[in-house]
PDB file of C-alpha atoms in Angstrom:
ATOM      1  CA  MET A 515       5.874   8.498  14.019  1.00  0.00           C
ATOM      2  CA  HIS A 516       6.547   4.910  13.008  1.00  0.00           C
ATOM      3  CA  LEU A 517       6.614   4.197   9.297  1.00  0.00           C
ATOM      4  CA  GLY A 518       6.498   0.585   8.281  1.00  0.00           C
ATOM      5  CA  THR A 519       7.204  -0.548   4.746  1.00  0.00           C
ATOM      6  CA  CYS A 520       4.652  -2.517   2.799  1.00  0.00           C
ATOM      7  CA  PRO A 521       5.633  -4.805  -0.064  1.00  0.00           C
ATOM      8  CA  ALA A 522       4.615  -3.577  -3.483  1.00  0.00           C
ATOM      9  CA  ILE A 523       1.924  -5.534  -5.258  1.00  0.00           C
ATOM     10  CA  PRO A 524       2.976  -6.374  -8.828  1.00  0.00           C
ATOM     11  CA  GLY A 525       0.833  -4.553 -11.347  1.00  0.00           C
ATOM     12  CA  ARG A 526      -0.812  -2.352  -8.721  1.00  0.00           C
ATOM     13  CA  SER A 527       0.096   1.349  -8.924  1.00  0.00           C
ATOM     14  CA  ASP A 528      -2.035   2.067  -5.844  1.00  0.00           C
ATOM     15  CA  SER A 529      -0.102  -0.340  -3.632  1.00  0.00           C
ATOM     16  CA  PRO A 530       0.852   1.375  -0.343  1.00  0.00           C
ATOM     17  CA  VAL A 531       4.522   2.117   0.270  1.00  0.00           C
ATOM     18  CA  VAL A 532       4.203   2.955   3.979  1.00  0.00           C
ATOM     19  CA  TYR A 533       1.803   2.408   6.805  1.00  0.00           C
ATOM     20  CA  ILE A 534       1.520   4.477   9.962  1.00  0.00           C
ATOM     21  CA  SER A 535       0.849   2.267  12.952  1.00  0.00           C
ATOM     22  CA  LYS A 536       1.424   4.869  15.678  1.00  0.00           C
ATOM     23  CA  VAL A 537       1.682   8.647  15.604  1.00  0.00           C
ATOM     24  CA  TYR A 538       4.289   8.884  18.348  1.00  0.00           C
ATOM     25  CA  THR A 539       6.950   6.408  19.420  1.00  0.00           C
ATOM     26  CA  LYS A 540       9.249   8.593  21.592  1.00  0.00           C
ATOM     27  CA  PHE A 541      12.078   7.443  19.333  1.00  0.00           C
ATOM     28  CA  GLY A 542      13.073  11.022  18.567  1.00  0.00           C
ATOM     29  CA  ASP A 543      12.990  12.348  22.120  1.00  0.00           C
ATOM     30  CA  ARG A 544      16.783  12.486  22.212  1.00  0.00           C
ATOM     31  CA  GLY A 545      17.106  14.323  18.908  1.00  0.00           C
ATOM     32  CA  ASP A 546      17.433  11.374  16.529  1.00  0.00           C
ATOM     33  CA  THR A 547      15.237  10.235  13.673  1.00  0.00           C
ATOM     34  CA  MET A 548      15.098   7.339  11.240  1.00  0.00           C
ATOM     35  CA  LEU A 549      15.606   7.665   7.498  1.00  0.00           C
ATOM     36  CA  ALA A 550      13.656   5.670   4.942  1.00  0.00           C
ATOM     37  CA  SER A 551      16.588   3.240   4.830  1.00  0.00           C
ATOM     38  CA  GLY A 552      16.256   2.522   8.545  1.00  0.00           C
ATOM     39  CA  ASP A 553      19.475   4.394   9.392  1.00  0.00           C
ATOM     40  CA  THR A 554      19.395   6.583  12.490  1.00  0.00           C
ATOM     41  CA  VAL A 555      20.674  10.162  12.198  1.00  0.00           C
ATOM     42  CA  GLY A 556      20.371  13.383  14.148  1.00  0.00           C
ATOM     43  CA  LYS A 557      17.361  15.553  13.414  1.00  0.00           C
ATOM     44  CA  ASP A 558      19.767  18.305  12.428  1.00  0.00           C
ATOM     45  CA  ALA A 559      21.506  16.147   9.811  1.00  0.00           C
ATOM     46  CA  PRO A 560      21.759  17.741   6.332  1.00  0.00           C
ATOM     47  CA  ARG A 561      19.517  15.068   4.815  1.00  0.00           C
ATOM     48  CA  VAL A 562      16.799  15.648   7.402  1.00  0.00           C
ATOM     49  CA  ALA A 563      17.059  19.419   6.953  1.00  0.00           C
ATOM     50  CA  ALA A 564      16.645  18.958   3.196  1.00  0.00           C
ATOM     51  CA  TYR A 565      13.456  16.902   3.270  1.00  0.00           C
ATOM     52  CA  GLY A 566      12.177  18.983   6.190  1.00  0.00           C
ATOM     53  CA  ASP A 567      12.336  22.144   4.085  1.00  0.00           C
ATOM     54  CA  VAL A 568      10.589  20.335   1.238  1.00  0.00           C
ATOM     55  CA  ASP A 569       7.876  19.321   3.696  1.00  0.00           C
ATOM     56  CA  GLU A 570       7.497  22.943   4.828  1.00  0.00           C
ATOM     57  CA  LEU A 571       7.112  24.017   1.208  1.00  0.00           C
ATOM     58  CA  ASN A 572       4.373  21.437   0.767  1.00  0.00           C
ATOM     59  CA  ALA A 573       2.546  22.891   3.781  1.00  0.00           C
ATOM     60  CA  VAL A 574       2.728  26.378   2.257  1.00  0.00           C
ATOM     61  CA  LEU A 575       1.151  24.999  -0.912  1.00  0.00           C
ATOM     62  CA  GLY A 576      -1.645  23.580   1.223  1.00  0.00           C
ATOM     63  CA  VAL A 577      -2.328  27.090   2.553  1.00  0.00           C
ATOM     64  CA  LEU A 578      -2.194  28.551  -0.973  1.00  0.00           C
ATOM     65  CA  ARG A 579      -4.742  25.998  -2.178  1.00  0.00           C
ATOM     66  CA  VAL A 580      -7.041  26.846   0.751  1.00  0.00           C
ATOM     67  CA  GLU A 581      -6.805  30.501  -0.268  1.00  0.00           C
ATOM     68  CA  LEU A 582      -7.638  29.555  -3.854  1.00  0.00           C
ATOM     69  CA  ALA A 583     -10.826  27.870  -2.679  1.00  0.00           C
ATOM     70  CA  ARG A 584     -11.913  31.029  -0.855  1.00  0.00           C
ATOM     71  CA  VAL A 585     -11.972  33.198  -3.971  1.00  0.00           C
ATOM     72  CA  GLU A 586     -15.395  34.232  -5.237  1.00  0.00           C
ATOM     73  CA  PRO A 587     -16.620  31.293  -7.387  1.00  0.00           C
ATOM     74  CA  ALA A 588     -17.376  33.441 -10.415  1.00  0.00           C
ATOM     75  CA  ALA A 589     -13.999  35.189 -10.393  1.00  0.00           C
ATOM     76  CA  GLN A 590     -11.366  33.739 -12.728  1.00  0.00           C
ATOM     77  CA  ARG A 591     -12.690  30.232 -12.100  1.00  0.00           C
ATOM     78  CA  GLU A 592     -10.954  28.642 -15.095  1.00  0.00           C
ATOM     79  CA  LEU A 593      -7.596  30.098 -14.066  1.00  0.00           C
ATOM     80  CA  LEU A 594      -7.970  29.050 -10.438  1.00  0.00           C
ATOM     81  CA  THR A 595      -9.104  25.537 -11.339  1.00  0.00           C
ATOM     82  CA  ALA A 596      -6.073  25.068 -13.587  1.00  0.00           C
ATOM     83  CA  LEU A 597      -3.738  26.435 -10.926  1.00  0.00           C
ATOM     84  CA  ASP A 598      -5.227  24.255  -8.183  1.00  0.00           C
ATOM     85  CA  ALA A 599      -4.794  21.151 -10.338  1.00  0.00           C
ATOM     86  CA  GLN A 600      -1.144  22.008 -10.929  1.00  0.00           C
ATOM     87  CA  LEU A 601      -0.513  22.720  -7.249  1.00  0.00           C
ATOM     88  CA  GLY A 602      -2.134  19.430  -6.272  1.00  0.00           C
ATOM     89  CA  ARG A 603       0.178  17.553  -8.617  1.00  0.00           C
ATOM     90  CA  ILE A 604       3.196  19.502  -7.341  1.00  0.00           C
ATOM     91  CA  GLN A 605       2.300  18.540  -3.774  1.00  0.00           C
ATOM     92  CA  GLN A 606       2.435  14.896  -4.829  1.00  0.00           C
ATOM     93  CA  GLU A 607       5.788  15.467  -6.539  1.00  0.00           C
ATOM     94  CA  LEU A 608       7.165  17.158  -3.422  1.00  0.00           C
ATOM     95  CA  PHE A 609       6.264  14.057  -1.421  1.00  0.00           C
ATOM     96  CA  ASP A 610       8.145  11.999  -4.008  1.00  0.00           C
ATOM     97  CA  LEU A 611      11.109  14.355  -3.643  1.00  0.00           C
ATOM     98  CA  GLY A 612      10.944  14.119   0.141  1.00  0.00           C
ATOM     99  CA  ALA A 613      10.959  10.330  -0.075  1.00  0.00           C
ATOM    100  CA  GLU A 614      13.985  10.502  -2.362  1.00  0.00           C
ATOM    101  CA  LEU A 615      15.861  12.844  -0.032  1.00  0.00           C
ATOM    102  CA  ALA A 616      15.037  10.605   2.933  1.00  0.00           C
ATOM    103  CA  THR A 617      16.648   7.633   1.187  1.00  0.00           C
ATOM    104  CA  PRO A 618      20.445   7.331   1.206  1.00  0.00           C
ATOM    105  CA  GLY A 619      21.559   5.687  -2.002  1.00  0.00           C
ATOM    106  CA  ALA A 620      18.856   7.331  -4.118  1.00  0.00           C
ATOM    107  CA  THR A 621      21.501   8.018  -6.755  1.00  0.00           C
ATOM    108  CA  GLU A 622      21.964   4.243  -6.994  1.00  0.00           C
ATOM    109  CA  GLY A 623      18.287   3.611  -7.652  1.00  0.00           C
ATOM    110  CA  LYS A 624      17.328   2.732  -4.062  1.00  0.00           C
ATOM    111  CA  ALA A 625      14.515   5.321  -3.861  1.00  0.00           C
ATOM    112  CA  PRO A 626      11.264   3.901  -5.298  1.00  0.00           C
ATOM    113  CA  LEU A 627       9.781   7.410  -5.528  1.00  0.00           C
ATOM    114  CA  ARG A 628      11.627  10.418  -6.907  1.00  0.00           C
ATOM    115  CA  VAL A 629      11.293  13.414  -9.201  1.00  0.00           C
ATOM    116  CA  GLU A 630      12.218  12.881 -12.818  1.00  0.00           C
ATOM    117  CA  GLU A 631      13.456  15.053 -15.674  1.00  0.00           C
ATOM    118  CA  ALA A 632       9.935  14.878 -17.136  1.00  0.00           C
ATOM    119  CA  ASP A 633       8.660  16.663 -14.019  1.00  0.00           C
ATOM    120  CA  VAL A 634      11.171  19.472 -14.598  1.00  0.00           C
ATOM    121  CA  THR A 635      10.152  19.749 -18.253  1.00  0.00           C
ATOM    122  CA  ARG A 636       6.456  19.920 -17.348  1.00  0.00           C
ATOM    123  CA  LEU A 637       7.154  22.741 -14.875  1.00  0.00           C
ATOM    124  CA  GLU A 638       8.980  24.654 -17.613  1.00  0.00           C
ATOM    125  CA  GLN A 639       6.019  24.270 -19.955  1.00  0.00           C
ATOM    126  CA  GLU A 640       3.545  25.418 -17.315  1.00  0.00           C
ATOM    127  CA  LEU A 641       5.807  28.304 -16.310  1.00  0.00           C
ATOM    128  CA  ASP A 642       6.018  29.461 -19.927  1.00  0.00           C
ATOM    129  CA  ALA A 643       2.237  29.258 -20.276  1.00  0.00           C
ATOM    130  CA  TRP A 644       1.631  31.417 -17.178  1.00  0.00           C
ATOM    131  CA  ASN A 645       4.251  33.894 -18.345  1.00  0.00           C
ATOM    132  CA  ALA A 646       3.020  34.220 -21.932  1.00  0.00           C
ATOM    133  CA  ASP A 647       0.557  37.076 -21.331  1.00  0.00           C
ATOM    134  CA  LEU A 648       2.461  38.957 -18.620  1.00  0.00           C
ATOM    135  CA  PRO A 649       4.056  42.330 -19.328  1.00  0.00           C
ATOM    136  CA  PRO A 650       7.861  42.344 -19.123  1.00  0.00           C
ATOM    137  CA  LEU A 651       9.368  43.546 -15.860  1.00  0.00           C
ATOM    138  CA  ARG A 652      11.302  46.806 -15.615  1.00  0.00           C
ATOM    139  CA  SER A 653      12.495  46.094 -12.076  1.00  0.00           C
ATOM    140  CA  PHE A 654      12.238  43.566  -9.283  1.00  0.00           C
ATOM    141  CA  ILE A 655       8.811  43.492  -7.638  1.00  0.00           C
ATOM    142  CA  LEU A 656       8.006  43.538  -3.947  1.00  0.00           C
ATOM    143  CA  PRO A 657       6.294  40.369  -2.651  1.00  0.00           C
ATOM    144  CA  GLY A 658       2.542  40.902  -2.644  1.00  0.00           C
ATOM    145  CA  GLY A 659      -0.041  40.894  -5.400  1.00  0.00           C
ATOM    146  CA  GLY A 660      -3.052  40.261  -3.197  1.00  0.00           C
ATOM    147  CA  PRO A 661      -3.505  37.201  -0.941  1.00  0.00           C
ATOM    148  CA  LEU A 662      -2.885  34.681  -3.726  1.00  0.00           C
ATOM    149  CA  GLY A 663       0.189  36.487  -4.993  1.00  0.00           C
ATOM    150  CA  ALA A 664       1.572  36.880  -1.490  1.00  0.00           C
ATOM    151  CA  TYR A 665       1.222  33.162  -0.742  1.00  0.00           C
ATOM    152  CA  ALA A 666       2.822  32.322  -4.078  1.00  0.00           C
ATOM    153  CA  HIS A 667       5.774  34.556  -3.167  1.00  0.00           C
ATOM    154  CA  LEU A 668       5.988  32.819   0.214  1.00  0.00           C
ATOM    155  CA  ALA A 669       6.081  29.479  -1.600  1.00  0.00           C
ATOM    156  CA  ARG A 670       8.826  30.857  -3.845  1.00  0.00           C
ATOM    157  CA  THR A 671      11.046  31.894  -0.925  1.00  0.00           C
ATOM    158  CA  VAL A 672      10.522  28.634   0.997  1.00  0.00           C
ATOM    159  CA  CYS A 673      11.302  26.768  -2.233  1.00  0.00           C
ATOM    160  CA  ARG A 674      14.553  28.708  -2.595  1.00  0.00           C
ATOM    161  CA  ARG A 675      15.494  27.770   0.962  1.00  0.00           C
ATOM    162  CA  ALA A 676      14.723  24.123   0.252  1.00  0.00           C
ATOM    163  CA  GLU A 677      16.901  24.355  -2.840  1.00  0.00           C
ATOM    164  CA  ARG A 678      19.784  25.813  -0.806  1.00  0.00           C
ATOM    165  CA  THR A 679      19.422  23.079   1.792  1.00  0.00           C
ATOM    166  CA  VAL A 680      19.469  20.376  -0.866  1.00  0.00           C
ATOM    167  CA  VAL A 681      22.563  21.956  -2.429  1.00  0.00           C
ATOM    168  CA  THR A 682      24.184  21.870   1.031  1.00  0.00           C
ATOM    169  CA  LEU A 683      23.367  18.156   1.167  1.00  0.00           C
ATOM    170  CA  THR A 684      25.099  17.633  -2.182  1.00  0.00           C
ATOM    171  CA  ARG A 685      28.353  18.839  -0.596  1.00  0.00           C
ATOM    172  CA  VAL A 686      28.414  15.863   1.764  1.00  0.00           C
ATOM    173  CA  GLU A 687      26.292  13.140   0.108  1.00  0.00           C
ATOM    174  CA  PRO A 688      25.316  12.185  -3.434  1.00  0.00           C
ATOM    175  CA  VAL A 689      22.037  13.729  -4.634  1.00  0.00           C
ATOM    176  CA  ARG A 690      20.480  13.284  -8.059  1.00  0.00           C
ATOM    177  CA  ALA A 691      20.818  16.404 -10.211  1.00  0.00           C
ATOM    178  CA  GLU A 692      17.112  16.220 -11.043  1.00  0.00           C
ATOM    179  CA  ALA A 693      16.259  17.039  -7.425  1.00  0.00           C
ATOM    180  CA  VAL A 694      18.133  20.340  -7.542  1.00  0.00           C
ATOM    181  CA  ARG A 695      16.833  21.202 -11.009  1.00  0.00           C
ATOM    182  CA  TYR A 696      13.265  20.526  -9.929  1.00  0.00           C
ATOM    183  CA  LEU A 697      13.440  22.933  -6.991  1.00  0.00           C
ATOM    184  CA  ASN A 698      15.252  25.560  -9.026  1.00  0.00           C
ATOM    185  CA  ARG A 699      12.551  25.473 -11.708  1.00  0.00           C
ATOM    186  CA  LEU A 700       9.767  25.303  -9.134  1.00  0.00           C
ATOM    187  CA  SER A 701      10.814  28.550  -7.461  1.00  0.00           C
ATOM    188  CA  ASP A 702      10.704  30.264 -10.874  1.00  0.00           C
ATOM    189  CA  TYR A 703       7.248  28.763 -11.377  1.00  0.00           C
ATOM    190  CA  PHE A 704       5.982  30.331  -8.149  1.00  0.00           C
ATOM    191  CA  PHE A 705       7.398  33.720  -9.125  1.00  0.00           C
ATOM    192  CA  VAL A 706       5.517  33.668 -12.419  1.00  0.00           C
ATOM    193  CA  VAL A 707       2.337  32.349 -10.763  1.00  0.00           C
ATOM    194  CA  ALA A 708       2.494  35.215  -8.235  1.00  0.00           C
ATOM    195  CA  ARG A 709       2.636  37.692 -11.116  1.00  0.00           C
ATOM    196  CA  ALA A 710      -0.071  35.864 -13.081  1.00  0.00           C
ATOM    197  CA  VAL A 711      -2.664  35.877 -10.287  1.00  0.00           C
ATOM    198  CA  ALA A 712      -1.934  39.530  -9.484  1.00  0.00           C
ATOM    199  CA  HIS A 713      -2.428  40.370 -13.157  1.00  0.00           C
ATOM    200  CA  ALA A 714      -5.623  38.288 -13.387  1.00  0.00           C
ATOM    201  CA  PHE A 715      -7.195  40.080 -10.425  1.00  0.00           C
ATOM    202  CA  ALA A 716      -5.901  43.526 -11.479  1.00  0.00           C
ATOM    203  CA  VAL A 717      -3.684  43.928  -8.409  1.00  0.00           C
ATOM    204  CA  PRO A 718      -0.894  46.411  -9.216  1.00  0.00           C
ATOM    205  CA  GLU A 719       2.665  45.140  -8.934  1.00  0.00           C
ATOM    206  CA  VAL A 720       4.839  47.280  -6.687  1.00  0.00           C
ATOM    207  CA  LEU A 721       8.264  47.696  -8.235  1.00  0.00           C
ATOM    208  CA  TRP A 722      11.463  47.999  -6.248  1.00  0.00           C
ATOM    209  CA  ASP A 723      12.224  51.714  -6.381  1.00  0.00           C
ATOM    210  CA  THR A 724      15.998  51.946  -6.609  1.00  0.00           C
ATOM    211  CA  HIS A 725      15.878  55.743  -6.891  1.00  0.00           C
ATOM    212  CA  ARG A 726      13.802  56.511  -3.785  1.00  0.00           C
ATOM    213  CA  ARG A 727      16.783  57.393  -1.588  1.00  0.00           C
ATOM    214  CA  SER A 728      18.230  59.878  -4.047  1.00  0.00           C
ATOM    215  CA  SER A 729      14.848  61.654  -4.275  1.00  0.00           C
ATOM    216  CA  THR A 730      14.347  61.841  -0.506  1.00  0.00           C
ATOM    217  CA  PRO A 731      15.105  65.288   0.976  1.00  0.00           C
TER     218      PRO A 731
END
């Protein structure tokens, strides 16, 4: 895929930042790819792995939102509408994060799009709101909680992997601390959302039974 940069239009927030002139260019046939800066690196480079995992997380959110739309319209509509709006915004923020990770020198202000501390704070506020009415946990829970809960748990685990990959990148290149904080908070958000939708639809949470082996004959 060839991404060409477009100049920003002063005063226009909807000004395009990239254009796609051709879906395939054969540029990567030998295992290389181009960063947002124009630098060529291997497709297995830590920076590419980092924004690739963020992209995968975004795809999982797309599946979760499709599942949201399939729920019976009369069932928990207010909750699902609020959740879908948040997930849609998070998808946009993940694209911003991907653009930041694809740009060497982002710590020096060279990335026009990036996640900010305000995004982390908003996630914390939303996380607290989802968690407010949930019963406290007595143990870890097994991933599940119906289709919505299961997809939220999948998003949580992919988010944790993306976080680990970004942390790996920090060992070799500068990365803004906000990027790591955002993913760390986002995985917690998905955990609470998984519990919240299970609770809303009366799906029992299955606790990790740490005593099952001792009770087995």
